[in-house]
Amino acid sequence: MKRVSVLFISILILLGMLAGCSGSAGGPQEESSGDSSAQKGKITLNFWTFWGSETRRPVIEKIINDFNQSQDDIYVKHTFLPFGDIWTKNLAAISAGNPPDVIINDINSVQHRAKNNQSTNLSEYIKDDSFKDNFYPRLWDTVLYKNEPYAVPFNTDTRLLFYNKKAFKEAGLDPNKPPKTWDELEAYAKKLDKKSGDRYERIGFYPLWGSFGPPSWLMNADNGKGFLSKDNEVQINTPEKLEGLKWLKSWNDRIGAENVNAFKAEFGSEQSNPFIAGKVGMWVDVATFYTQIRDFGKDMDFGVAPMPAKTSDARHWSDGGGFVAEIPKGAKHPKESFEFIKYLTGEQAQTYWASKNFDNVANKKASEDALSKLSGNDKMVYKEAVDNLQVTTMNPVPADAPDYQNKINPLIDAVLLGKEKPENALKKAQSKVEQSLKK
Amino acid sequence: METAYESTKKRKQAAQKDIAEPVKKYRIKSLRKREELSGFLFISPWLIGFVALTLGPLLFSLYVSFTNYNITSKMDFVGTQNYHNMFFNDGLFWTSLWNTLYFVAFSVPLTTAGAILLAVLLNQKIPGIKVFRTIYYLPAVLSGVAVYLLWMQLLSPSTGLVNTALSWFGIRGPAWLFDPEWTKPALIVMKMWSVGGGMLLYLASLQGVSKAMYEAADIDGASAFRKFFHITLPMITPVIFFDIVTSLIGGFQIFQEAYVMTENGDGGPVNSLLFYNLHMWNKAFEVFDMGYASAMAWFLFVIVLGLTVINLKFGKHWVHYGGGDEK
């Protein structure tokens, strides 16, 4: 009798455990963006984005709602996943054979995912050859792997020079003449510096704050050429890039690494952005940085300009990233998914997105249409951003050496800290990256 | 000579024995078996969990370390190529290993000594000691990311509390998390903050040290210093040993700190905070090179296993277990 009850209890416990396991599978935070009764008899598509902020979420959900209302067969369900989780969750879902139907993913690594069988080849669904003409050619290029599209570009960004007009006036500079060349930039920056004793109260400009890192500056220096050419030719150790690196280092020498670090450590939350707080005179950032100025810098008098060029006859090269819509490998309804992607990247949805977020959208026509819906500062910033796309380069990561930048960054860090000669650093970086691409 | 009868009898006896024995054995076995069975059933939730969720993936990753597995598209056997690349083609591997060893070599002795010192101080009989104990233990309760963000502010070069405090003594503090020479020391200092957890263990064992020994030492006229080194320390060596073994293993697993406290989690200035696990994580989830990452994981396992075995071996010579059984 005793034995039986022992057995019975242990089985009971076991069953309880198993039941507990199956019941508590915590899924991502889901939120349907419409009436659930409306989805009966329709194909439901799971759409994953990381747009959960107060500014973006309503915009994307309105776009989804519009799509759902126009549809008889497809119902799109939006799932928000935090930016830090979305790629790994997607990867896990793909390998488990249960991925979302459409996901917003990074534009520069499309080829890498295509090569690794993580996304669906879209050429089968794009029947119309002119489809690609809807988008900026540079963006379309990034979604091609072996000449076939694996994603559709959704939005992009571009770096601009924001400058504080009030500080310009104070320093005796013309607030309507932003610096056009590196030399002007440096001269203006010196005038904008404000010191009390040894300490800086305001730093006119420091090239590596904001969102234009060393790779971007060296691209700007080298006539728009990034570290890798389109055919993955390594072009790191060039005379132009060497000059650029020396120039970057010269800022550290002039301002002092300690001052740079001290200032940098204070950049934390958006409210204390040093440009908005008036502690830095000029600042490079993406166009949507404007929404921070608008929200946190009360009536700040600022201007926006293209990136300064290395010399007066060079172009104002800037760089950009962005996001694409793609269908993860193994998604159940690729045809319907593409139908939704077409809407998402179509004129109507893209115009709405652009005019609400001041974001550069990938659809050419929408990008221009949105301009007419804006006014004032909104229009000024947005127009600069759209114009700037002409000189914006993309730097997709090569499918064979996706982490090639990890080999370059520490060497550049070492140069900026005075621990390595610029010549040696570029030479080493060149050979290291060549080696990793050969493998 | 044996008669036929006798031999038959013997055979019969032998046969009976043969039969009788198994019957007896069968009874015992079946009882034991049934007990075993219910034993296994009782621990089956753990067993199933361990086999399915730990052992399985563990062995899988061992196999994966010999392939070019990337989760989604390929899994070809490549022999020891991952290990070969690790040792000969990946400079960052050695950087990350060095950073991790540096961290372990300083943080483990310092936190152990710190915890003991704190425990001895908090073992005094003075009024309000419980309040102090609570205060010193508190940081150990706070966890993870929030603490790192707090320390990023404390270590801020010009306005951080640490450098402000240093400036009262005329010391100009370093740029901590921005200067590659100081990033690892900064993290080690940060770790010292949470010695409260270890302190609690030491405090418990300090209170278990018999008063009689101190009394005997007092009668012999031993100084406080001698009493500490000849009574207190030897008596708490089992806990010191436990603390060193576990914090050594924990030290090698350092990851979150660097991931949270460096820009984009990329390993800080000049890769000075690129720890072993951070490099592994980047390989696994940034470039999907699971085969390589698994090889790294198994190499780390070998290192930690080796150090733990050495620890256990040498432990015999300095760890004193009260209650005899000494060899």
Coordinates of N, CA, C and O in Angstrom, one line a residue, chain A residues 3 6-7 9-11 13-14 17-18 84 87-88 91-92 94-95 112-113 115-118 199 258-259 261-266 401-403 406-407 409-411 413-414 417 419 432 435 439, chain B residues 31 34 37-38 41-42 44-46 48 69-74 85 89-90 92 156-160 172 175 178-181 259 263 266 268-271 281-288 290:
Chain A
R3 N 4.0 1.5 -0.9 CA 4.8 1.7 -2.1 C 3.9 2.3 -3.2 O 4.3 3.2 -3.9
V6 N 3.6 5.9 -2.7 CA 4.8 6.7 -3.0 C 4.9 6.9 -4.5 O 5.1 8.0 -5.0
L7 N 4.6 5.8 -5.2 CA 4.6 5.8 -6.7 C 3.6 6.9 -7.2 O 3.9 7.7 -8.0
I9 N 2.3 9.4 -5.7 CA 2.7 10.8 -5.4 C 3.7 11.3 -6.3 O 3.7 12.4 -6.9
S10 N 4.7 10.4 -6.5 CA 5.8 10.9 -7.4 C 5.4 11.1 -8.8 O 5.8 12.1 -9.5
I11 N 4.5 10.3 -9.3 CA 3.9 10.5 -10.6 C 3.1 11.8 -10.7 O 3.3 12.6 -11.6
I13 N 3.6 14.4 -8.8 CA 4.5 15.5 -8.8 C 5.1 15.8 -10.2 O 5.1 16.9 -10.8
L14 N 5.4 14.6 -10.9 CA 6.0 14.7 -12.2 C 5.0 15.4 -13.2 O 5.4 16.3 -13.9
M17 N 4.8 19.0 -12.6 CA 5.9 19.7 -13.2 C 5.7 20.0 -14.7 O 5.9 21.0 -15.2
L18 N 5.4 18.8 -15.4 CA 5.2 19.0 -16.8 C 4.2 20.0 -17.2 O 4.3 20.8 -18.1
G84 N 16.9 45.5 -28.1 CA 17.9 44.6 -27.6 C 17.6 43.1 -27.8 O 18.5 42.3 -27.8
W87 N 16.5 40.8 -32.6 CA 17.3 40.0 -33.5 C 17.5 38.6 -33.0 O 17.4 37.6 -33.8
T88 N 17.9 38.5 -31.7 CA 18.1 37.1 -31.2 C 16.8 36.3 -31.1 O 16.8 35.1 -31.4
L91 N 16.1 35.1 -34.6 CA 17.0 34.0 -34.9 C 16.5 32.7 -34.3 O 16.5 31.6 -34.9
A92 N 16.2 32.8 -33.0 CA 15.7 31.6 -32.3 C 14.4 31.1 -32.9 O 14.2 29.9 -33.1
I94 N 13.5 31.5 -36.1 CA 13.7 30.9 -37.4 C 14.3 29.5 -37.2 O 13.8 28.6 -37.9
S95 N 15.2 29.3 -36.2 CA 15.7 28.0 -36.1 C 14.7 27.0 -35.5 O 14.8 25.8 -35.7
H112 N 24.3 39.4 -45.1 CA 24.8 38.5 -44.1 C 23.7 37.5 -43.7 O 23.9 36.3 -43.7
R113 N 22.5 38.0 -43.5 CA 21.3 37.1 -43.2 C 20.9 36.3 -44.4 O 20.6 35.1 -44.3
K115 N 22.9 35.2 -46.8 CA 23.9 34.2 -47.0 C 23.6 33.0 -46.0 O 23.8 31.9 -46.3
N116 N 23.2 33.4 -44.8 CA 23.1 32.4 -43.7 C 21.7 31.8 -43.7 O 21.3 31.2 -42.7
N117 N 20.9 32.1 -44.7 CA 19.6 31.4 -44.9 C 18.6 31.8 -43.8 O 17.8 31.0 -43.3
Q118 N 18.7 33.1 -43.4 CA 17.8 33.6 -42.4 C 16.6 34.3 -43.0 O 15.7 34.7 -42.3
R199 N 39.4 74.9 -17.6 CA 38.3 74.1 -17.9 C 37.4 74.6 -19.1 O 37.2 75.9 -19.2
E258 N 41.7 64.4 -21.8 CA 41.0 64.4 -20.5 C 39.8 65.3 -20.6 O 38.7 64.9 -20.1
N259 N 39.9 66.4 -21.3 CA 38.7 67.3 -21.4 C 37.6 66.6 -22.2 O 36.4 66.7 -22.0
N261 N 37.2 63.3 -22.5 CA 36.6 62.3 -21.7 C 35.6 62.8 -20.7 O 34.6 62.3 -20.5
A262 N 36.1 63.9 -20.0 CA 35.3 64.5 -19.0 C 33.9 64.9 -19.6 O 32.9 64.7 -19.0
F263 N 34.0 65.6 -20.7 CA 32.8 66.0 -21.3 C 31.9 64.9 -21.7 O 30.7 64.9 -21.5
K264 N 32.6 63.9 -22.3 CA 31.8 62.8 -22.9 C 31.0 62.0 -21.8 O 29.9 61.5 -22.0
A265 N 31.7 61.9 -20.6 CA 31.1 61.1 -19.6 C 29.8 61.7 -19.1 O 28.9 61.1 -18.5
E266 N 29.6 63.0 -19.4 CA 28.4 63.7 -18.9 C 27.2 63.5 -19.9 O 26.1 63.8 -19.6
A401 N 32.8 38.5 -43.7 CA 33.5 39.0 -42.5 C 32.6 40.0 -41.8 O 33.0 41.2 -41.8
P402 N 31.5 39.6 -41.3 CA 30.6 40.6 -40.7 C 31.2 41.4 -39.6 O 30.7 42.5 -39.4
D403 N 32.2 40.9 -38.9 CA 32.7 41.7 -37.8 C 34.1 42.3 -38.1 O 34.9 42.5 -37.3
N406 N 35.6 45.1 -36.0 CA 36.2 44.9 -34.7 C 37.7 44.8 -34.8 O 38.4 45.0 -33.8
K407 N 38.2 44.6 -36.0 CA 39.6 44.5 -36.2 C 40.2 45.9 -36.4 O 41.4 46.2 -36.1
N409 N 38.6 49.0 -35.2 CA 38.3 50.0 -34.2 C 39.3 50.1 -33.1 O 39.7 51.2 -32.7
P410 N 39.8 49.0 -32.5 CA 40.8 49.1 -31.5 C 42.1 49.8 -31.9 O 42.7 50.6 -31.2
L411 N 42.4 49.6 -33.2 CA 43.6 50.3 -33.7 C 43.4 51.8 -33.8 O 44.3 52.6 -33.5
D413 N 41.2 53.5 -32.0 CA 41.2 53.9 -30.6 C 42.6 54.2 -30.1 O 42.9 55.2 -29.5
A414 N 43.5 53.3 -30.4 CA 44.9 53.4 -30.0 C 45.6 54.6 -30.5 O 46.3 55.3 -29.9
L417 N 44.3 57.7 -28.8 CA 44.9 57.8 -27.4 C 46.4 58.0 -27.4 O 47.0 58.0 -26.4
K419 N 48.7 56.0 -28.6 CA 49.4 54.8 -28.3 C 49.9 54.1 -29.6 O 50.5 53.0 -29.5
K432 N 45.0 43.1 -41.6 CA 44.1 42.2 -40.8 C 42.8 42.0 -41.5 O 42.3 40.9 -41.5
Q435 N 43.2 39.7 -44.5 CA 43.3 38.4 -44.0 C 42.0 37.7 -43.7 O 41.7 36.6 -44.1
K439 N 39.9 34.3 -45.7 CA 39.5 33.0 -45.0 C 38.4 32.3 -45.7 O 37.3 32.9 -45.9
Chain B
L31 N 13.1 -5.5 -4.1 CA 12.8 -4.4 -3.1 C 13.7 -3.2 -3.4 O 13.2 -2.1 -3.4
R34 N 12.6 -1.5 -6.5 CA 11.4 -0.7 -6.3 C 11.7 0.6 -5.6 O 11.2 1.7 -5.9
L37 N 13.4 2.7 -8.0 CA 12.5 3.3 -9.0 C 11.8 4.5 -8.4 O 11.7 5.6 -9.0
S38 N 11.3 4.3 -7.1 CA 10.6 5.5 -6.6 C 11.6 6.6 -6.3 O 11.2 7.8 -6.4
L41 N 11.9 8.3 -9.5 CA 10.7 9.0 -9.8 C 10.7 10.3 -9.1 O 10.2 11.3 -9.6
F42 N 11.1 10.3 -7.8 CA 11.1 11.5 -7.0 C 12.0 12.6 -7.6 O 11.7 13.7 -7.6
S44 N 12.9 12.7 -10.7 CA 12.7 12.7 -12.1 C 12.5 14.2 -12.7 O 13.0 14.5 -13.7
P45 N 11.7 15.0 -11.9 CA 11.6 16.4 -12.5 C 13.0 17.0 -12.7 O 13.2 17.6 -13.8
W46 N 13.9 16.8 -11.7 CA 15.2 17.4 -11.9 C 16.0 16.6 -13.0 O 16.6 17.2 -13.9
I48 N 14.8 14.9 -15.6 CA 14.4 15.3 -17.0 C 14.9 16.6 -17.4 O 15.4 16.9 -18.5
Y69 N 28.6 25.3 -37.6 CA 27.2 25.6 -37.3 C 27.0 27.1 -37.2 O 27.7 27.8 -36.5
N70 N 25.9 27.6 -37.9 CA 25.5 29.0 -37.7 C 24.1 29.1 -37.5 O 23.4 30.1 -37.9
I71 N 23.4 28.1 -36.9 CA 22.0 28.1 -36.5 C 21.1 27.8 -37.7 O 20.2 27.0 -37.6
T72 N 21.2 28.6 -38.8 CA 20.2 28.5 -39.8 C 20.6 27.8 -41.1 O 19.7 27.2 -41.7
S73 N 21.8 27.8 -41.5 CA 22.1 27.2 -42.8 C 23.1 26.1 -42.9 O 23.0 25.3 -43.8
K74 N 24.0 26.0 -42.0 CA 25.0 24.9 -42.2 C 25.4 24.3 -40.9 O 25.4 24.9 -39.8
N85 N 41.7 28.1 -35.4 CA 41.5 29.5 -35.6 C 41.6 30.3 -34.3 O 42.1 31.4 -34.3
N89 N 44.5 32.3 -35.3 CA 44.1 33.4 -36.3 C 43.3 34.5 -35.6 O 42.8 35.4 -36.3
D90 N 43.0 34.4 -34.3 CA 42.1 35.4 -33.8 C 42.8 36.1 -32.6 O 42.9 35.7 -31.5
L92 N 41.8 38.7 -31.2 CA 40.9 39.2 -30.1 C 40.7 38.1 -29.1 O 40.4 38.4 -27.9
S156 N 32.3 58.7 -13.3 CA 32.4 59.8 -14.3 C 33.6 60.7 -14.0 O 33.8 61.1 -12.9
P157 N 34.4 61.0 -15.0 CA 35.7 61.6 -14.8 C 35.7 62.9 -14.0 O 36.5 63.2 -13.1
S158 N 34.8 63.9 -14.4 CA 34.9 65.2 -13.8 C 33.8 65.4 -12.7 O 34.1 66.1 -11.7
T159 N 32.7 64.8 -12.8 CA 31.6 65.0 -11.8 C 31.3 63.8 -11.0 O 30.5 63.9 -10.1
G160 N 31.9 62.7 -11.3 CA 31.6 61.5 -10.5 C 32.0 61.6 -9.1 O 33.0 62.3 -8.7
R172 N 44.2 63.8 -8.5 CA 43.4 63.9 -9.7 C 43.1 62.5 -10.3 O 43.9 61.8 -10.8
A175 N 40.4 58.9 -15.8 CA 39.1 58.9 -16.6 C 38.4 57.6 -16.5 O 37.5 57.3 -17.2
F178 N 37.0 55.5 -19.5 CA 37.4 56.0 -20.8 C 38.9 55.8 -21.1 O 39.3 55.9 -22.3
D179 N 39.6 55.5 -20.1 CA 41.1 55.3 -20.3 C 41.4 53.8 -20.2 O 41.2 53.2 -19.2
P180 N 41.9 53.2 -21.3 CA 42.1 51.8 -21.4 C 43.0 51.3 -20.2 O 42.9 50.1 -19.9
E181 N 43.8 52.1 -19.7 CA 44.7 51.7 -18.5 C 43.9 51.5 -17.3 O 44.3 50.8 -16.3
Y259 N 29.3 44.3 -21.0 CA 28.3 44.5 -22.0 C 27.5 45.8 -21.7 O 27.2 46.5 -22.7
E263 N 30.3 51.2 -24.7 CA 29.4 51.6 -25.8 C 29.1 50.5 -26.7 O 30.0 49.8 -27.2
D266 N 30.8 46.8 -27.1 CA 31.8 46.3 -28.0 C 33.1 46.1 -27.3 O 34.1 45.7 -27.9
G268 N 34.8 48.3 -25.0 CA 35.4 49.5 -24.4 C 36.6 50.0 -25.2 O 37.0 49.4 -26.2
P269 N 37.3 51.1 -24.7 CA 38.4 51.6 -25.4 C 39.5 50.6 -25.6 O 39.9 49.9 -24.7
V270 N 40.0 50.5 -26.9 CA 41.1 49.6 -27.2 C 40.8 48.2 -26.7 O 41.7 47.5 -26.4
N271 N 39.6 47.8 -26.8 CA 39.2 46.4 -26.4 C 39.6 46.1 -24.9 O 39.8 44.9 -24.6
W281 N 30.1 35.9 -26.9 CA 28.7 36.4 -27.2 C 28.7 37.1 -28.5 O 27.8 36.8 -29.3
N282 N 29.7 37.9 -28.8 CA 29.7 38.6 -30.1 C 29.8 37.7 -31.2 O 29.2 37.8 -32.2
K283 N 30.7 36.7 -31.0 CA 30.8 35.7 -32.1 C 29.5 34.9 -32.3 O 29.2 34.6 -33.5
A284 N 28.9 34.6 -31.2 CA 27.7 33.7 -31.4 C 26.5 34.5 -31.9 O 25.8 34.1 -32.8
F285 N 26.2 35.7 -31.3 CA 25.0 36.4 -31.7 C 25.1 37.6 -32.6 O 24.1 38.1 -33.0
E286 N 26.4 38.1 -32.8 CA 26.5 39.2 -33.8 C 26.8 38.6 -35.1 O 26.3 39.1 -36.1
V287 N 27.7 37.6 -35.2 CA 28.0 37.0 -36.5 C 27.6 35.6 -36.7 O 27.9 35.0 -37.6
F288 N 26.9 35.1 -35.7 CA 26.2 33.7 -35.8 C 27.3 32.6 -36.0 O 26.9 31.6 -36.6
M290 N 28.4 30.0 -34.4 CA 28.1 29.2 -33.2 C 29.2 28.2 -33.0 O 29.5 27.9 -31.8

